[in-house]
Amino acid sequence: MHDKALVVPHPISFVEEVQAPCDRKRSVVFAGRLTKQKGVDTLLRAARILKTESPEVLEHLKIRIVGEYVSGENPSGYGDCVTYTADALTDEDLERELRTSLFVVLPYERSGYAYVTPGTLYRALGCGTPVIVTALPSVNFVAAKNPLIGYVVNDARELARVIRAVATQPIDEYRTLLNNVATFARSRSVTATADVLRRLLPLGRGVGGSEDARGHAQLLRPREQWRKNFVEDSDD
């Protein structure tokens, strides 16, 4: 019996050509199908707060919503504080949106995503883009990571506060954030995840020490150094 659990992290497919700050749109983006559980209502409330209390923020940084409307509040009624494109996204469209914005906003509701990590979160990090995400148990690693890879919020007012802060974030600070995200995404590559699985499938061991088990172990052959960050706390 092992005295320590190994957590196999979700692998991230990282695009090595990360967009430079100057090549990104001056915007935070919510991209994908618009449903109530994905928290579009929270983002719209945050946008309304900014329009009412800090309208200058929206002159520096656009709040963009891109995707097919399904449920929840309809962004069409918020044209004075968000830019809405009501198009269904292809996989290529989604990746382009994630790569070219300053931040990806994921204000998902706890009722639907408390213990399910949103796939778009991993896609965004894989594109080298920092995230602003609801404080869900499934995304504790965003808040816990040092160095920083994104921001965690609890409600619309906190989301508005973070958007206000990043609207005037110094460029050097943002570049550091991009480097942090890239480092994190590389550490969760498919190859690195295979390293974890190798430890769980010792060479020549398995159900009856079968040839299949030995074959899998050969595929997951040892690397020179074990990535210590893959033995993580259970709150990730």
PDB file of C-alpha atoms in Angstrom:
ATOM      1  CA  MET A   1       0.000   0.000   0.000  1.00  0.00           C
ATOM      2  CA  HIS A   2       1.366   3.387  -0.963  1.00  0.00           C
ATOM      3  CA  ASP A   3       1.520   5.992   1.766  1.00  0.00           C
ATOM      4  CA  LYS A   4       1.049   8.854  -0.692  1.00  0.00           C
ATOM      5  CA  ALA A   5      -1.461   9.346  -3.450  1.00  0.00           C
ATOM      6  CA  LEU A   6      -0.331  10.358  -6.912  1.00  0.00           C
ATOM      7  CA  VAL A   7      -2.624  12.756  -8.740  1.00  0.00           C
ATOM      8  CA  VAL A   8      -2.501  12.398 -12.512  1.00  0.00           C
ATOM      9  CA  PRO A   9      -3.032  15.934 -13.829  1.00  0.00           C
ATOM     10  CA  HIS A  10      -5.088  16.792 -16.878  1.00  0.00           C
ATOM     11  CA  PRO A  11      -2.653  17.031 -19.811  1.00  0.00           C
ATOM     12  CA  ILE A  12      -2.414  20.370 -21.601  1.00  0.00           C
ATOM     13  CA  SER A  13      -1.644  20.680 -25.294  1.00  0.00           C
ATOM     14  CA  PHE A  14       0.554  23.784 -25.346  1.00  0.00           C
ATOM     15  CA  VAL A  15       0.999  25.938 -28.449  1.00  0.00           C
ATOM     16  CA  GLU A  16       4.622  27.036 -28.432  1.00  0.00           C
ATOM     17  CA  GLU A  17       3.981  30.197 -30.485  1.00  0.00           C
ATOM     18  CA  VAL A  18       2.260  32.283 -27.818  1.00  0.00           C
ATOM     19  CA  GLN A  19       0.876  35.628 -28.963  1.00  0.00           C
ATOM     20  CA  ALA A  20       2.903  38.611 -27.753  1.00  0.00           C
ATOM     21  CA  PRO A  21       1.022  41.290 -25.779  1.00  0.00           C
ATOM     22  CA  CYS A  22       1.191  43.721 -28.713  1.00  0.00           C
ATOM     23  CA  ASP A  23      -0.471  41.145 -30.987  1.00  0.00           C
ATOM     24  CA  ARG A  24      -3.436  40.550 -28.684  1.00  0.00           C
ATOM     25  CA  LYS A  25      -6.763  42.332 -28.702  1.00  0.00           C
ATOM     26  CA  ARG A  26      -7.293  44.786 -25.860  1.00  0.00           C
ATOM     27  CA  SER A  27     -10.047  42.610 -24.465  1.00  0.00           C
ATOM     28  CA  VAL A  28     -11.117  39.921 -22.069  1.00  0.00           C
ATOM     29  CA  VAL A  29     -13.160  37.239 -23.785  1.00  0.00           C
ATOM     30  CA  PHE A  30     -15.899  34.758 -22.931  1.00  0.00           C
ATOM     31  CA  ALA A  31     -15.938  32.273 -25.823  1.00  0.00           C
ATOM     32  CA  GLY A  32     -18.136  29.248 -26.471  1.00  0.00           C
ATOM     33  CA  ARG A  33     -21.777  28.290 -26.150  1.00  0.00           C
ATOM     34  CA  LEU A  34     -23.603  30.728 -23.895  1.00  0.00           C
ATOM     35  CA  THR A  35     -25.438  28.911 -21.118  1.00  0.00           C
ATOM     36  CA  LYS A  36     -26.555  29.995 -17.674  1.00  0.00           C
ATOM     37  CA  GLN A  37     -24.304  27.415 -16.004  1.00  0.00           C
ATOM     38  CA  LYS A  38     -21.283  28.913 -17.747  1.00  0.00           C
ATOM     39  CA  GLY A  39     -21.978  32.141 -15.893  1.00  0.00           C
ATOM     40  CA  VAL A  40     -22.690  34.561 -18.703  1.00  0.00           C
ATOM     41  CA  ASP A  41     -25.124  36.302 -16.309  1.00  0.00           C
ATOM     42  CA  THR A  42     -22.255  36.979 -13.877  1.00  0.00           C
ATOM     43  CA  LEU A  43     -20.098  38.492 -16.604  1.00  0.00           C
ATOM     44  CA  LEU A  44     -22.950  40.714 -17.793  1.00  0.00           C
ATOM     45  CA  ARG A  45     -23.565  41.944 -14.237  1.00  0.00           C
ATOM     46  CA  ALA A  46     -19.871  42.738 -13.909  1.00  0.00           C
ATOM     47  CA  ALA A  47     -19.969  44.630 -17.207  1.00  0.00           C
ATOM     48  CA  ARG A  48     -22.954  46.655 -16.002  1.00  0.00           C
ATOM     49  CA  ILE A  49     -21.135  47.503 -12.756  1.00  0.00           C
ATOM     50  CA  LEU A  50     -18.161  48.789 -14.737  1.00  0.00           C
ATOM     51  CA  LYS A  51     -20.344  50.784 -17.113  1.00  0.00           C
ATOM     52  CA  THR A  52     -22.087  52.443 -14.164  1.00  0.00           C
ATOM     53  CA  GLU A  53     -19.173  52.947 -11.772  1.00  0.00           C
ATOM     54  CA  SER A  54     -16.022  52.968 -13.912  1.00  0.00           C
ATOM     55  CA  PRO A  55     -16.975  53.625 -17.558  1.00  0.00           C
ATOM     56  CA  GLU A  56     -13.391  54.610 -18.390  1.00  0.00           C
ATOM     57  CA  VAL A  57     -12.343  50.971 -17.902  1.00  0.00           C
ATOM     58  CA  LEU A  58     -14.388  49.901 -20.909  1.00  0.00           C
ATOM     59  CA  GLU A  59     -12.557  52.482 -23.003  1.00  0.00           C
ATOM     60  CA  HIS A  60      -9.241  50.762 -22.214  1.00  0.00           C
ATOM     61  CA  LEU A  61     -10.412  47.164 -22.319  1.00  0.00           C
ATOM     62  CA  LYS A  62     -13.336  45.594 -24.164  1.00  0.00           C
ATOM     63  CA  ILE A  63     -15.441  42.792 -22.719  1.00  0.00           C
ATOM     64  CA  ARG A  64     -16.084  40.462 -25.625  1.00  0.00           C
ATOM     65  CA  ILE A  65     -18.606  37.623 -25.680  1.00  0.00           C
ATOM     66  CA  VAL A  66     -18.415  35.257 -28.637  1.00  0.00           C
ATOM     67  CA  GLY A  67     -20.657  32.259 -29.137  1.00  0.00           C
ATOM     68  CA  GLU A  68     -24.087  30.866 -29.775  1.00  0.00           C
ATOM     69  CA  TYR A  69     -26.725  31.924 -27.234  1.00  0.00           C
ATOM     70  CA  VAL A  70     -28.458  29.001 -25.500  1.00  0.00           C
ATOM     71  CA  SER A  71     -29.712  30.075 -22.066  1.00  0.00           C
ATOM     72  CA  GLY A  72     -29.325  32.646 -19.319  1.00  0.00           C
ATOM     73  CA  GLU A  73     -29.203  36.400 -19.817  1.00  0.00           C
ATOM     74  CA  ASN A  74     -28.931  37.407 -23.472  1.00  0.00           C
ATOM     75  CA  PRO A  75     -25.917  39.677 -24.168  1.00  0.00           C
ATOM     76  CA  SER A  76     -27.838  41.390 -26.964  1.00  0.00           C
ATOM     77  CA  GLY A  77     -29.352  43.709 -24.371  1.00  0.00           C
ATOM     78  CA  TYR A  78     -25.942  44.872 -23.104  1.00  0.00           C
ATOM     79  CA  GLY A  79     -24.573  46.538 -26.212  1.00  0.00           C
ATOM     80  CA  ASP A  80     -23.429  49.574 -24.232  1.00  0.00           C
ATOM     81  CA  CYS A  81     -20.974  47.572 -22.127  1.00  0.00           C
ATOM     82  CA  VAL A  82     -20.063  44.369 -24.020  1.00  0.00           C
ATOM     83  CA  THR A  83     -19.255  43.429 -27.591  1.00  0.00           C
ATOM     84  CA  TYR A  84     -21.309  40.395 -28.559  1.00  0.00           C
ATOM     85  CA  THR A  85     -20.818  38.187 -31.607  1.00  0.00           C
ATOM     86  CA  ALA A  86     -23.590  35.598 -31.800  1.00  0.00           C
ATOM     87  CA  ASP A  87     -21.766  33.040 -33.937  1.00  0.00           C
ATOM     88  CA  ALA A  88     -21.355  29.333 -33.311  1.00  0.00           C
ATOM     89  CA  LEU A  89     -17.626  28.671 -33.003  1.00  0.00           C
ATOM     90  CA  THR A  90     -15.625  25.996 -34.752  1.00  0.00           C
ATOM     91  CA  ASP A  91     -12.730  24.489 -32.830  1.00  0.00           C
ATOM     92  CA  GLU A  92     -10.353  26.688 -34.823  1.00  0.00           C
ATOM     93  CA  ASP A  93     -12.439  29.786 -34.071  1.00  0.00           C
ATOM     94  CA  LEU A  94     -12.372  29.016 -30.357  1.00  0.00           C
ATOM     95  CA  GLU A  95      -8.608  28.573 -30.282  1.00  0.00           C
ATOM     96  CA  ARG A  96      -8.104  31.833 -32.140  1.00  0.00           C
ATOM     97  CA  GLU A  97     -10.257  33.704 -29.627  1.00  0.00           C
ATOM     98  CA  LEU A  98      -8.378  32.152 -26.716  1.00  0.00           C
ATOM     99  CA  ARG A  99      -4.975  32.946 -28.196  1.00  0.00           C
ATOM    100  CA  THR A 100      -5.593  36.559 -29.168  1.00  0.00           C
ATOM    101  CA  SER A 101      -7.268  38.018 -26.063  1.00  0.00           C
ATOM    102  CA  LEU A 102      -5.488  39.349 -22.992  1.00  0.00           C
ATOM    103  CA  PHE A 103      -7.543  37.175 -20.616  1.00  0.00           C
ATOM    104  CA  VAL A 104     -10.129  34.422 -20.899  1.00  0.00           C
ATOM    105  CA  VAL A 105     -13.079  34.867 -18.517  1.00  0.00           C
ATOM    106  CA  LEU A 106     -14.693  31.706 -17.087  1.00  0.00           C
ATOM    107  CA  PRO A 107     -17.347  32.818 -14.568  1.00  0.00           C
ATOM    108  CA  TYR A 108     -18.888  29.342 -14.312  1.00  0.00           C
ATOM    109  CA  GLU A 109     -21.626  28.653 -11.762  1.00  0.00           C
ATOM    110  CA  ARG A 110     -20.859  26.355  -8.854  1.00  0.00           C
ATOM    111  CA  SER A 111     -24.063  24.394  -9.431  1.00  0.00           C
ATOM    112  CA  GLY A 112     -22.708  23.006 -12.678  1.00  0.00           C
ATOM    113  CA  TYR A 113     -18.929  23.065 -12.363  1.00  0.00           C
ATOM    114  CA  ALA A 114     -18.040  22.820  -8.666  1.00  0.00           C
ATOM    115  CA  TYR A 115     -16.110  19.566  -9.116  1.00  0.00           C
ATOM    116  CA  VAL A 116     -15.681  19.518 -12.886  1.00  0.00           C
ATOM    117  CA  THR A 117     -12.794  21.540 -14.277  1.00  0.00           C
ATOM    118  CA  PRO A 118     -13.964  23.440 -17.378  1.00  0.00           C
ATOM    119  CA  GLY A 119     -12.205  22.155 -20.489  1.00  0.00           C
ATOM    120  CA  THR A 120     -11.933  25.703 -21.828  1.00  0.00           C
ATOM    121  CA  LEU A 121      -9.734  26.541 -18.844  1.00  0.00           C
ATOM    122  CA  TYR A 122      -7.124  24.038 -20.006  1.00  0.00           C
ATOM    123  CA  ARG A 123      -7.523  25.200 -23.603  1.00  0.00           C
ATOM    124  CA  ALA A 124      -6.882  28.800 -22.566  1.00  0.00           C
ATOM    125  CA  LEU A 125      -3.761  27.906 -20.568  1.00  0.00           C
ATOM    126  CA  GLY A 126      -2.594  25.757 -23.470  1.00  0.00           C
ATOM    127  CA  CYS A 127      -2.898  28.819 -25.690  1.00  0.00           C
ATOM    128  CA  GLY A 128      -0.701  30.713 -23.244  1.00  0.00           C
ATOM    129  CA  THR A 129      -3.492  33.009 -22.058  1.00  0.00           C
ATOM    130  CA  PRO A 130      -4.147  33.848 -18.382  1.00  0.00           C
ATOM    131  CA  VAL A 131      -7.621  33.200 -16.975  1.00  0.00           C
ATOM    132  CA  ILE A 132     -10.151  34.881 -14.708  1.00  0.00           C
ATOM    133  CA  VAL A 133     -12.243  32.099 -13.229  1.00  0.00           C
ATOM    134  CA  THR A 134     -14.879  31.491 -10.568  1.00  0.00           C
ATOM    135  CA  ALA A 135     -13.517  30.137  -7.266  1.00  0.00           C
ATOM    136  CA  LEU A 136     -14.576  26.522  -7.778  1.00  0.00           C
ATOM    137  CA  PRO A 137     -13.134  23.543  -5.867  1.00  0.00           C
ATOM    138  CA  SER A 138     -12.117  22.112  -9.243  1.00  0.00           C
ATOM    139  CA  VAL A 139      -9.878  25.083 -10.086  1.00  0.00           C
ATOM    140  CA  ASN A 140      -8.137  25.604  -6.746  1.00  0.00           C
ATOM    141  CA  PHE A 141      -4.812  25.174  -8.521  1.00  0.00           C
ATOM    142  CA  VAL A 142      -5.274  28.560 -10.245  1.00  0.00           C
ATOM    143  CA  ALA A 143      -5.470  30.389  -6.916  1.00  0.00           C
ATOM    144  CA  ALA A 144      -2.803  28.217  -5.300  1.00  0.00           C
ATOM    145  CA  LYS A 145      -0.173  28.552  -8.009  1.00  0.00           C
ATOM    146  CA  ASN A 146       2.819  30.740  -7.288  1.00  0.00           C
ATOM    147  CA  PRO A 147       3.843  32.234  -9.655  1.00  0.00           C
ATOM    148  CA  LEU A 148       0.490  33.561 -10.755  1.00  0.00           C
ATOM    149  CA  ILE A 149      -1.334  32.099 -13.787  1.00  0.00           C
ATOM    150  CA  GLY A 150      -4.689  33.862 -13.397  1.00  0.00           C
ATOM    151  CA  TYR A 151      -7.224  35.377 -11.034  1.00  0.00           C
ATOM    152  CA  VAL A 152     -10.040  33.782  -9.034  1.00  0.00           C
ATOM    153  CA  VAL A 153     -13.295  35.597  -8.220  1.00  0.00           C
ATOM    154  CA  ASN A 154     -16.403  34.816  -6.182  1.00  0.00           C
ATOM    155  CA  ASP A 155     -19.069  37.030  -7.711  1.00  0.00           C
ATOM    156  CA  ALA A 156     -19.852  39.741 -10.256  1.00  0.00           C
ATOM    157  CA  ARG A 157     -18.453  42.564  -8.130  1.00  0.00           C
ATOM    158  CA  GLU A 158     -15.124  40.800  -7.659  1.00  0.00           C
ATOM    159  CA  LEU A 159     -15.051  40.058 -11.371  1.00  0.00           C
ATOM    160  CA  ALA A 160     -15.598  43.750 -12.111  1.00  0.00           C
ATOM    161  CA  ARG A 161     -12.774  44.627  -9.704  1.00  0.00           C
ATOM    162  CA  VAL A 162     -10.334  42.249 -11.418  1.00  0.00           C
ATOM    163  CA  ILE A 163     -11.262  43.496 -14.903  1.00  0.00           C
ATOM    164  CA  ARG A 164     -10.731  47.056 -13.643  1.00  0.00           C
ATOM    165  CA  ALA A 165      -7.272  46.089 -12.372  1.00  0.00           C
ATOM    166  CA  VAL A 166      -6.099  44.260 -15.514  1.00  0.00           C
ATOM    167  CA  ALA A 167      -7.321  47.111 -17.742  1.00  0.00           C
ATOM    168  CA  THR A 168      -4.342  49.171 -16.559  1.00  0.00           C
ATOM    169  CA  GLN A 169      -1.922  46.351 -15.766  1.00  0.00           C
ATOM    170  CA  PRO A 170       1.691  47.343 -16.573  1.00  0.00           C
ATOM    171  CA  ILE A 171       3.006  45.603 -19.690  1.00  0.00           C
ATOM    172  CA  ASP A 172       5.997  44.081 -17.877  1.00  0.00           C
ATOM    173  CA  GLU A 173       3.682  42.584 -15.271  1.00  0.00           C
ATOM    174  CA  TYR A 174       1.519  41.094 -18.015  1.00  0.00           C
ATOM    175  CA  ARG A 175       4.553  39.630 -19.803  1.00  0.00           C
ATOM    176  CA  THR A 176       5.551  37.934 -16.547  1.00  0.00           C
ATOM    177  CA  LEU A 177       2.052  36.499 -16.288  1.00  0.00           C
ATOM    178  CA  LEU A 178       2.316  35.103 -19.842  1.00  0.00           C
ATOM    179  CA  ASN A 179       5.656  33.472 -18.982  1.00  0.00           C
ATOM    180  CA  ASN A 180       4.119  31.925 -15.861  1.00  0.00           C
ATOM    181  CA  VAL A 181       1.246  30.463 -17.879  1.00  0.00           C
ATOM    182  CA  ALA A 182       3.621  29.045 -20.497  1.00  0.00           C
ATOM    183  CA  THR A 183       5.786  27.416 -17.828  1.00  0.00           C
ATOM    184  CA  PHE A 184       2.748  25.879 -16.151  1.00  0.00           C
ATOM    185  CA  ALA A 185       1.281  24.588 -19.421  1.00  0.00           C
ATOM    186  CA  ARG A 186       4.568  22.983 -20.446  1.00  0.00           C
ATOM    187  CA  SER A 187       4.790  21.278 -17.047  1.00  0.00           C
ATOM    188  CA  ARG A 188       1.411  19.670 -17.772  1.00  0.00           C
ATOM    189  CA  SER A 189       2.227  18.468 -21.264  1.00  0.00           C
ATOM    190  CA  VAL A 190       1.110  15.067 -22.508  1.00  0.00           C
ATOM    191  CA  THR A 191       4.681  13.815 -22.105  1.00  0.00           C
ATOM    192  CA  ALA A 192       4.849  14.966 -18.502  1.00  0.00           C
ATOM    193  CA  THR A 193       1.510  13.315 -17.765  1.00  0.00           C
ATOM    194  CA  ALA A 194       2.910  10.099 -19.229  1.00  0.00           C
ATOM    195  CA  ASP A 195       5.696  10.346 -16.658  1.00  0.00           C
ATOM    196  CA  VAL A 196       3.085  10.141 -13.917  1.00  0.00           C
ATOM    197  CA  LEU A 197       1.427   7.144 -15.516  1.00  0.00           C
ATOM    198  CA  ARG A 198       4.810   5.444 -15.807  1.00  0.00           C
ATOM    199  CA  ARG A 199       5.128   5.606 -12.038  1.00  0.00           C
ATOM    200  CA  LEU A 200       1.711   4.032 -11.707  1.00  0.00           C
ATOM    201  CA  LEU A 201       2.572   1.249 -14.173  1.00  0.00           C
ATOM    202  CA  PRO A 202       5.937  -0.152 -13.064  1.00  0.00           C
ATOM    203  CA  LEU A 203       7.875  -2.031 -15.735  1.00  0.00           C
ATOM    204  CA  GLY A 204       6.715  -5.608 -16.119  1.00  0.00           C
ATOM    205  CA  ARG A 205       3.949  -5.311 -13.509  1.00  0.00           C
ATOM    206  CA  GLY A 206       0.243  -5.322 -14.060  1.00  0.00           C
ATOM    207  CA  VAL A 207      -2.563  -7.809 -14.065  1.00  0.00           C
ATOM    208  CA  GLY A 208      -0.559 -11.008 -13.958  1.00  0.00           C
ATOM    209  CA  GLY A 209       2.520  -9.218 -15.282  1.00  0.00           C
ATOM    210  CA  SER A 210       1.007  -9.393 -18.753  1.00  0.00           C
ATOM    211  CA  GLU A 211       2.723  -8.479 -21.990  1.00  0.00           C
ATOM    212  CA  ASP A 212       0.229  -5.619 -22.337  1.00  0.00           C
ATOM    213  CA  ALA A 213       1.393  -4.133 -19.045  1.00  0.00           C
ATOM    214  CA  ARG A 214       5.025  -4.472 -20.088  1.00  0.00           C
ATOM    215  CA  GLY A 215       4.208  -2.830 -23.407  1.00  0.00           C
ATOM    216  CA  HIS A 216       2.559   0.119 -21.715  1.00  0.00           C
ATOM    217  CA  ALA A 217       5.509   0.501 -19.380  1.00  0.00           C
ATOM    218  CA  GLN A 218       7.874   0.603 -22.371  1.00  0.00           C
ATOM    219  CA  LEU A 219       5.791   3.349 -23.955  1.00  0.00           C
ATOM    220  CA  LEU A 220       5.997   5.311 -20.709  1.00  0.00           C
ATOM    221  CA  ARG A 221       9.732   4.788 -20.248  1.00  0.00           C
ATOM    222  CA  PRO A 222      11.549   6.735 -17.563  1.00  0.00           C
ATOM    223  CA  ARG A 223      12.771  10.275 -18.064  1.00  0.00           C
ATOM    224  CA  GLU A 224      15.971  11.562 -16.461  1.00  0.00           C
ATOM    225  CA  GLN A 225      14.168  13.724 -13.931  1.00  0.00           C
ATOM    226  CA  TRP A 226      10.851  13.308 -12.182  1.00  0.00           C
ATOM    227  CA  ARG A 227       8.700  16.428 -12.349  1.00  0.00           C
ATOM    228  CA  LYS A 228       8.002  16.990  -8.693  1.00  0.00           C
ATOM    229  CA  ASN A 229       5.058  19.275  -9.317  1.00  0.00           C
ATOM    230  CA  PHE A 230       3.069  16.266 -10.531  1.00  0.00           C
ATOM    231  CA  VAL A 231       2.849  14.811  -7.043  1.00  0.00           C
ATOM    232  CA  GLU A 232       0.267  17.306  -6.010  1.00  0.00           C
ATOM    233  CA  ASP A 233      -2.081  17.948  -3.168  1.00  0.00           C
ATOM    234  CA  SER A 234      -5.530  16.485  -3.485  1.00  0.00           C
ATOM    235  CA  ASP A 235      -7.154  19.951  -3.704  1.00  0.00           C
ATOM    236  CA  ASP A 236      -6.061  20.303  -7.358  1.00  0.00           C
TER     237      ASP A 236
END
